[in-house]
Tab-separated table of C-alpha atoms in Angstrom:
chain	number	residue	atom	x	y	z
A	1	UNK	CA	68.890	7.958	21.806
A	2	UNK	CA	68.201	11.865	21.223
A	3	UNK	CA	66.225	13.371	24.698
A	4	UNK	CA	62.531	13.669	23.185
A	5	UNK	CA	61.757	16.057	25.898
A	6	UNK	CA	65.095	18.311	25.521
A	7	UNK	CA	62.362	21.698	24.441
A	8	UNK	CA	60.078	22.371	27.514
A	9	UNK	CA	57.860	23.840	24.647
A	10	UNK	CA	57.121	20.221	23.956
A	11	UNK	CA	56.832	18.776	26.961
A	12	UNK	CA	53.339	16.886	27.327
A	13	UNK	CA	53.811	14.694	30.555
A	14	UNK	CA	54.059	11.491	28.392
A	15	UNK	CA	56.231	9.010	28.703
A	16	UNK	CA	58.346	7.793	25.594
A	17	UNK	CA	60.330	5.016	25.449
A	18	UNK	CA	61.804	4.793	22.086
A	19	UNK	CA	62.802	6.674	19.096
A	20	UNK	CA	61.244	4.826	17.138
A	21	UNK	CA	58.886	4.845	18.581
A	22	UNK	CA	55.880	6.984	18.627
A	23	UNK	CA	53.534	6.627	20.901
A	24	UNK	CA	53.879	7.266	24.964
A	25	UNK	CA	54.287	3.938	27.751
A	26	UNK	CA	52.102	5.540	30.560
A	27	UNK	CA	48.961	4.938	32.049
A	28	UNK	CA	46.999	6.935	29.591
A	29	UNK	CA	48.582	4.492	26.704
A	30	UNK	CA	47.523	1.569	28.889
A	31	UNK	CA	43.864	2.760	29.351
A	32	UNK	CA	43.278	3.464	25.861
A	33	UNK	CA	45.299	0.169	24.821
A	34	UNK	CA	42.433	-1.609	26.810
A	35	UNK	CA	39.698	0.037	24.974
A	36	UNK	CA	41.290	-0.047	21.737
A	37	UNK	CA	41.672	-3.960	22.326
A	38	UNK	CA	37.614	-4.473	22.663
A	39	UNK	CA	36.887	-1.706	19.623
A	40	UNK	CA	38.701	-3.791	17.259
A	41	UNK	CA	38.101	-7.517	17.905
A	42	UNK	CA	35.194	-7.297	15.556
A	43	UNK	CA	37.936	-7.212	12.954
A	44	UNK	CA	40.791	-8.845	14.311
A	45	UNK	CA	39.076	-12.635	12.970
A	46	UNK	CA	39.194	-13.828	16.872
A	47	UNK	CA	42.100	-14.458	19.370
A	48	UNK	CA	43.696	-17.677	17.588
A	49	UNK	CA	43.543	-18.886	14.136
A	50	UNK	CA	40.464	-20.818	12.774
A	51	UNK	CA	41.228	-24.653	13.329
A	52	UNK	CA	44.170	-24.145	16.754
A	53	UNK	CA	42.864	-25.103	19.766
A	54	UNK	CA	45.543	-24.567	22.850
A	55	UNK	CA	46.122	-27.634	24.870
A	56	UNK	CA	47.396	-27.988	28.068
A	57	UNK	CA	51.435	-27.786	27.632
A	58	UNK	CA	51.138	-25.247	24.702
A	59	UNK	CA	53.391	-22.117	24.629
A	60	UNK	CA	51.708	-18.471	23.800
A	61	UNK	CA	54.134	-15.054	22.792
A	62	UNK	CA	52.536	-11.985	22.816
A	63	UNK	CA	55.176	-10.061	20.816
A	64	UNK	CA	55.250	-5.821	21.370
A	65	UNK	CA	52.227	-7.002	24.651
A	66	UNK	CA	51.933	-3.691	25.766
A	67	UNK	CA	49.594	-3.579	28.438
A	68	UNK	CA	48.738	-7.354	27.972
A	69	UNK	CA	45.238	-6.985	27.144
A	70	UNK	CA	45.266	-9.558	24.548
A	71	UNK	CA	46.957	-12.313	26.800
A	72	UNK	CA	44.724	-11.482	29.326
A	73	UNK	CA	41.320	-12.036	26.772
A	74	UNK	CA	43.274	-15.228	26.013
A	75	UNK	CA	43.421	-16.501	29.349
A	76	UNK	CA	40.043	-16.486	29.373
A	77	UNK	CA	39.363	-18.686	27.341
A	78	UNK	CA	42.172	-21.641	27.093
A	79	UNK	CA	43.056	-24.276	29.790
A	80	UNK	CA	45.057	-22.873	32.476
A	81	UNK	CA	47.557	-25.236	31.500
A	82	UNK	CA	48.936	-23.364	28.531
A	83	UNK	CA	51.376	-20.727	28.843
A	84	UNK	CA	50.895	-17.495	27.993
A	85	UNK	CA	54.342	-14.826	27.973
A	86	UNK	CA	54.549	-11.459	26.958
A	87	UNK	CA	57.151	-9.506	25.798
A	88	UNK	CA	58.101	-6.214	25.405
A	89	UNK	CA	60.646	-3.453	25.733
A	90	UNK	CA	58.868	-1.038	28.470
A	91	UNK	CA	57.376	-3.120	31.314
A	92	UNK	CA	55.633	0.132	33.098
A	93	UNK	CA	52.253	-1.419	31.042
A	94	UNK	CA	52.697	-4.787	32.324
A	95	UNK	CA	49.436	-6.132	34.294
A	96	UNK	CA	49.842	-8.275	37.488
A	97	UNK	CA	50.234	-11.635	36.214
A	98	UNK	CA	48.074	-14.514	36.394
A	99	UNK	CA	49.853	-18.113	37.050
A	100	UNK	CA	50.037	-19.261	33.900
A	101	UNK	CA	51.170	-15.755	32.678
A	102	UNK	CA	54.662	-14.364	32.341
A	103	UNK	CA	55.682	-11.015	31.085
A	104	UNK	CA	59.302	-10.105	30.328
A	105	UNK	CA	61.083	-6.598	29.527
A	106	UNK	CA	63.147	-7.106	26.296
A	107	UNK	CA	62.838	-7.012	22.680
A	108	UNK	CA	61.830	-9.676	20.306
A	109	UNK	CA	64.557	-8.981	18.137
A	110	UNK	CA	66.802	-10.627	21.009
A	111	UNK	CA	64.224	-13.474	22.292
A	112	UNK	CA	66.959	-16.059	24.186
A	113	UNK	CA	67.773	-18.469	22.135
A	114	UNK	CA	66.381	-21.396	24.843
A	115	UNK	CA	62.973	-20.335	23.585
A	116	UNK	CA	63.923	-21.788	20.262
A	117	UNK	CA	60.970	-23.872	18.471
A	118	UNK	CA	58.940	-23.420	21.937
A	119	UNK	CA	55.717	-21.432	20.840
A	120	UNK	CA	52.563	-23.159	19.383
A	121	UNK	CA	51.376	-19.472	18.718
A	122	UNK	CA	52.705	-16.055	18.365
A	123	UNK	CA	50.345	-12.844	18.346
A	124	UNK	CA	51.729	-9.574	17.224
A	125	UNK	CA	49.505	-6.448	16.821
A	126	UNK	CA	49.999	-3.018	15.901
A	127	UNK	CA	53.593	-2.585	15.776
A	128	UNK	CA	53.297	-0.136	12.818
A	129	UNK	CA	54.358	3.095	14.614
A	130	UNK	CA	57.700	0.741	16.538
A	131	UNK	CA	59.679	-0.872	13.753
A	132	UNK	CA	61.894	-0.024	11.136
A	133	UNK	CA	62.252	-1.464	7.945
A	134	UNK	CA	64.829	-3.492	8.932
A	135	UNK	CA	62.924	-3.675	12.640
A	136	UNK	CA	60.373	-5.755	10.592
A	137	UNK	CA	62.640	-8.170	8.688
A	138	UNK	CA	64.581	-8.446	12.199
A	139	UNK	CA	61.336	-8.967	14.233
A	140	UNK	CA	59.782	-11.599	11.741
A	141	UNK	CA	63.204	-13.571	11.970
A	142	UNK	CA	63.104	-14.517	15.787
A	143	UNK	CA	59.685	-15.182	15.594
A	144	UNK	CA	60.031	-17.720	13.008
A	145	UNK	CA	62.991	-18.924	15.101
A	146	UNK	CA	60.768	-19.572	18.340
A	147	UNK	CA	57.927	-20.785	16.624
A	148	UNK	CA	57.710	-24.845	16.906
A	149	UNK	CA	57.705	-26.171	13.185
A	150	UNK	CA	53.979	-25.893	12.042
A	151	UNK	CA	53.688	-22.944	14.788
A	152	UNK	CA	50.886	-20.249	14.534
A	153	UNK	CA	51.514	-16.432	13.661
A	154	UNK	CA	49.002	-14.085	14.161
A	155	UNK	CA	49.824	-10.773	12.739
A	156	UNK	CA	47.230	-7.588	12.746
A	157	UNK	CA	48.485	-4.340	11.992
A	158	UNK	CA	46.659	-0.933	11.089
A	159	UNK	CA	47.332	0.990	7.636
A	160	UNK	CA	47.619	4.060	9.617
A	161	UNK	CA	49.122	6.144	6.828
A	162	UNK	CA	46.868	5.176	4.300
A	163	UNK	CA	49.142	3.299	2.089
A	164	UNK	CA	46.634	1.549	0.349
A	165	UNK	CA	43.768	4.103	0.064
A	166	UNK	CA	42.615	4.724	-3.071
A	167	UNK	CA	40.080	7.533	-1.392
A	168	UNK	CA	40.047	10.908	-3.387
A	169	UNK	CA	38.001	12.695	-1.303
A	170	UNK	CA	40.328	12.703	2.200
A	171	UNK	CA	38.858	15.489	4.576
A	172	UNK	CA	41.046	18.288	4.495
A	173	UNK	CA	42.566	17.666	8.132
A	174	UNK	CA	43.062	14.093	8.116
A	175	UNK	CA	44.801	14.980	4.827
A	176	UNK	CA	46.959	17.282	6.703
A	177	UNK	CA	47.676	14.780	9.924
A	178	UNK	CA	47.983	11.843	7.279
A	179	UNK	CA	50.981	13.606	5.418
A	180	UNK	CA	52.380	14.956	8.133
A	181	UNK	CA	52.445	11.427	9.769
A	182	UNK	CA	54.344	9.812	6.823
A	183	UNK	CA	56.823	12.479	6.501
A	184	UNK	CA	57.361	11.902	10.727
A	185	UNK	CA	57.566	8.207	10.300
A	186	UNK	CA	60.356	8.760	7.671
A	187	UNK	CA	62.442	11.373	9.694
A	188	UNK	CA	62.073	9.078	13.163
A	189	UNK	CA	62.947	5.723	10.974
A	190	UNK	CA	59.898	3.828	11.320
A	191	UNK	CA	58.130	1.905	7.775
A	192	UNK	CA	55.024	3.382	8.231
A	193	UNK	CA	54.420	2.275	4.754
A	194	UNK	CA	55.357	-1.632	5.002
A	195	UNK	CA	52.486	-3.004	4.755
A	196	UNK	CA	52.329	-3.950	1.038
A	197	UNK	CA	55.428	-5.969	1.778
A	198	UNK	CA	54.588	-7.422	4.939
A	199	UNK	CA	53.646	-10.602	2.736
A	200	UNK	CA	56.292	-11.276	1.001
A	201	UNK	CA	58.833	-9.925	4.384
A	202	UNK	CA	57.063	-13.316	5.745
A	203	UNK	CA	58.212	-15.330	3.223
A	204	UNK	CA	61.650	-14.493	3.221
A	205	UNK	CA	61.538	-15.600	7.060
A	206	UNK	CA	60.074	-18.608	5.960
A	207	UNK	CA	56.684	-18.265	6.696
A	208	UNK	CA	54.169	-19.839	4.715
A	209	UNK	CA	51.099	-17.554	4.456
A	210	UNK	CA	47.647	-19.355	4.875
A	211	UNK	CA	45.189	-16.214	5.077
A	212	UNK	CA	45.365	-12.659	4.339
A	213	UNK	CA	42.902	-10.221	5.363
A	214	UNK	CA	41.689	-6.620	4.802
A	215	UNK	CA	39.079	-4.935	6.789
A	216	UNK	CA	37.288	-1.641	6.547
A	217	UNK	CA	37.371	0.256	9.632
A	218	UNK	CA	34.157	2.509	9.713
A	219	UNK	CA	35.159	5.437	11.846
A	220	UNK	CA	32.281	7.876	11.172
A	221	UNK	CA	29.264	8.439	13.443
A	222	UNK	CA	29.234	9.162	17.161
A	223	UNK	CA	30.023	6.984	19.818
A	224	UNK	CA	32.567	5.242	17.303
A	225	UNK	CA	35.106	3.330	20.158
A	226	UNK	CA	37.661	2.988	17.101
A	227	UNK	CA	37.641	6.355	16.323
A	228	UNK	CA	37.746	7.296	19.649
A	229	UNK	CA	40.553	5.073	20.346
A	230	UNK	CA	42.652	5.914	17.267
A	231	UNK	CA	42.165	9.593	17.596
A	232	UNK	CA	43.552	9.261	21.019
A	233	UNK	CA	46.533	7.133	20.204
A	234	UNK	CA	47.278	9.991	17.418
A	235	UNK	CA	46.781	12.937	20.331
A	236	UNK	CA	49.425	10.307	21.950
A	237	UNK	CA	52.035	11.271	19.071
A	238	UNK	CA	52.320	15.355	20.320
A	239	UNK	CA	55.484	15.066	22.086
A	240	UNK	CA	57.432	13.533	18.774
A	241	UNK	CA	55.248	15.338	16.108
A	242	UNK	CA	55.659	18.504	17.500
A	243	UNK	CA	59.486	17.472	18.157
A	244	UNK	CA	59.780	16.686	14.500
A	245	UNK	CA	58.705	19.695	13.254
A	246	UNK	CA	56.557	17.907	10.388
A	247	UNK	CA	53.396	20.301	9.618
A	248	UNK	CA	53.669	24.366	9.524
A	249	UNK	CA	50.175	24.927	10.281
A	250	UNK	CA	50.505	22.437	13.576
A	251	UNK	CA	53.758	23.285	14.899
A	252	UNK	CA	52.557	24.351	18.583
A	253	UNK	CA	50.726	22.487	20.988
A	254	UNK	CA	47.736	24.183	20.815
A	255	UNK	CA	47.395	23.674	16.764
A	256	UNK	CA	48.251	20.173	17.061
A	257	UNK	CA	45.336	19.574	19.888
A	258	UNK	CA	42.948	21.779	17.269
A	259	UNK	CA	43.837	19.761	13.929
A	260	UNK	CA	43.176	16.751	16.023
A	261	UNK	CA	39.857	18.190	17.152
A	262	UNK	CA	39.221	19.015	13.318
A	263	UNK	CA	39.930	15.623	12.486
A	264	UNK	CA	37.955	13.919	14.925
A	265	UNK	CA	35.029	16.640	14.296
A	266	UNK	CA	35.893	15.026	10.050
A	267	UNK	CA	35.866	11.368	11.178
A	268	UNK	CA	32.374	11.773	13.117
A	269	UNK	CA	30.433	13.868	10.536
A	270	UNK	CA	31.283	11.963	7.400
A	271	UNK	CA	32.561	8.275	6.107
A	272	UNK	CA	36.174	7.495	6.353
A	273	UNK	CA	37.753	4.657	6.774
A	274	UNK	CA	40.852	3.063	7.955
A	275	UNK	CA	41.933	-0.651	6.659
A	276	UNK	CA	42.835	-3.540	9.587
A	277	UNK	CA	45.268	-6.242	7.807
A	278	UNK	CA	45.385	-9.237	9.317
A	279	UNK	CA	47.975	-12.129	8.219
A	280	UNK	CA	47.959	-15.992	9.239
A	281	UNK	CA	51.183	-17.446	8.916
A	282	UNK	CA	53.001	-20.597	9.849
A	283	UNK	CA	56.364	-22.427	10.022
A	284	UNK	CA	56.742	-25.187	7.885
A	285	UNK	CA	56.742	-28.418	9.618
């Protein structure tokens, strides 16, 4: 893996794990993981598919857990007898555990194959700025594989290039981050613009798809936590942005922290939106 932080010009003091990718694994990333986890449950459809309720005995992945935020909203509110693991590939995020709670440091493209057909539900959220194209076909694979037949997947994920905008009038700075963001996602080798084929990526793991949802994020207006939330997690991307080289007219730290500011400043003053997908899928009994 190239050193991200070979040009002290672009040094930050975040931590990157990946490549791939693009946001930092530090504190900062956990704390604004946390927040971003309450500012978007209004669209995230709640914790589990309509109709599962965990049992005692039941099995719960949290695929790409991050800080573990989502397991530990779950906890709250199934038996303590199900079990709830996370997995991911920097454990520096991990929260202590509670005792029905497991967290792991790995992949999900290489769960062991003992977990085979163990999970009544598997969440995954936000993986858009991690995975390849291939990363996605790979990742949707072994979770079909450890899913039990007629298994749960929960799968919410952010169109944070704008793939499917049809908006004409784009503020000129989020114009500029937005294109600059696709052409980064390209030269890093992340599919930034997967999600009209995340549907049909499902069913060539053998997923059957029960619901498919699209939500408008309303980012406009002050004290807007998912604005807040996703501006920071975009100020998170300076050390591989600026490493990329991807936008004349941000190619120093300073202009990247002022087009953010100008983007913000867009995003609070005026009506733009981001969409939330969010896909239901199962295994076939």
């Amino acid at each position: 893996m190239a050193d991200q932080h070979a040009n002290p010009e672009l040094e930050t003091g975040r931590y990157y794990t990946a490549e791939t990718y693009l946001l930092p694994s530090d504190e900062k990333e956990r704390i604004r993981l946390n927040r971003q986890h309450e500012a978007l449950q209004p669209y995230s459809g709640g914790l589990v598919p309509p109709g599962l309720e965990l049992k005692d005995g039941d099995t719960v992945l949290d695929a790409g857990t991050g800080s573990g935020i989502w397991l530990l909203e779950l906890a709250k509110n199934v038996p303590n007898g199900v079990n709830l693991i996370g997995v991911d590939i920097e454990g520096r995020l991990f929260p202590p555990a509670k005792p029905n709670m497991k967290f792991i440091v790995g992949s999900t493209f290489d769960l062991p194959s003992e977990l085979n057909s163990t999970f009544t539900l598997v969440h995954q959220r936000l993986m858009i700025s991690a995975l390849s194209h291939e990363g996605w076909k790979k990742a949707f694979a072994a979770l079909f594989r450890v899913l039990k037949p007629g298994g749960y997947f929960k799968l919410e994920e952010l169109d944070s290039i704008d793939i499917l905008s049809t908006a004409s009038d784009v503020p000129p700075a989020t114009s500029q981050f937005t294109q600059a963001l696709r052409i980064l996602c390209e030269k890093r080798g992340v599919g930034g613009d997967v999600i009209p084929n995340i549907s049909s990526m499902l069913q060539d793991a053998g997923f059957e798809i029960e619901d498919e949802t699209y939500r408008s994020i309303i980012l406009g207006g002050p004290d807007n936590a998912a604005c807040d939330t996703l501006v920071d997690a975009y100020r998170g991307m300076k050390t591989p942005f600026l490493a990329s080289k991807v936008a004349e007219n941000a190619s120093t730290s300073q202009e990247f922290d002022s087009l953010m500011d100008q983007m913000e400043q867009e995003w609070q003053t005026g009506v733009y939106t981001k969409t939330w997908c969010n896909w239901i899928a199962r295994k076939p009994m």
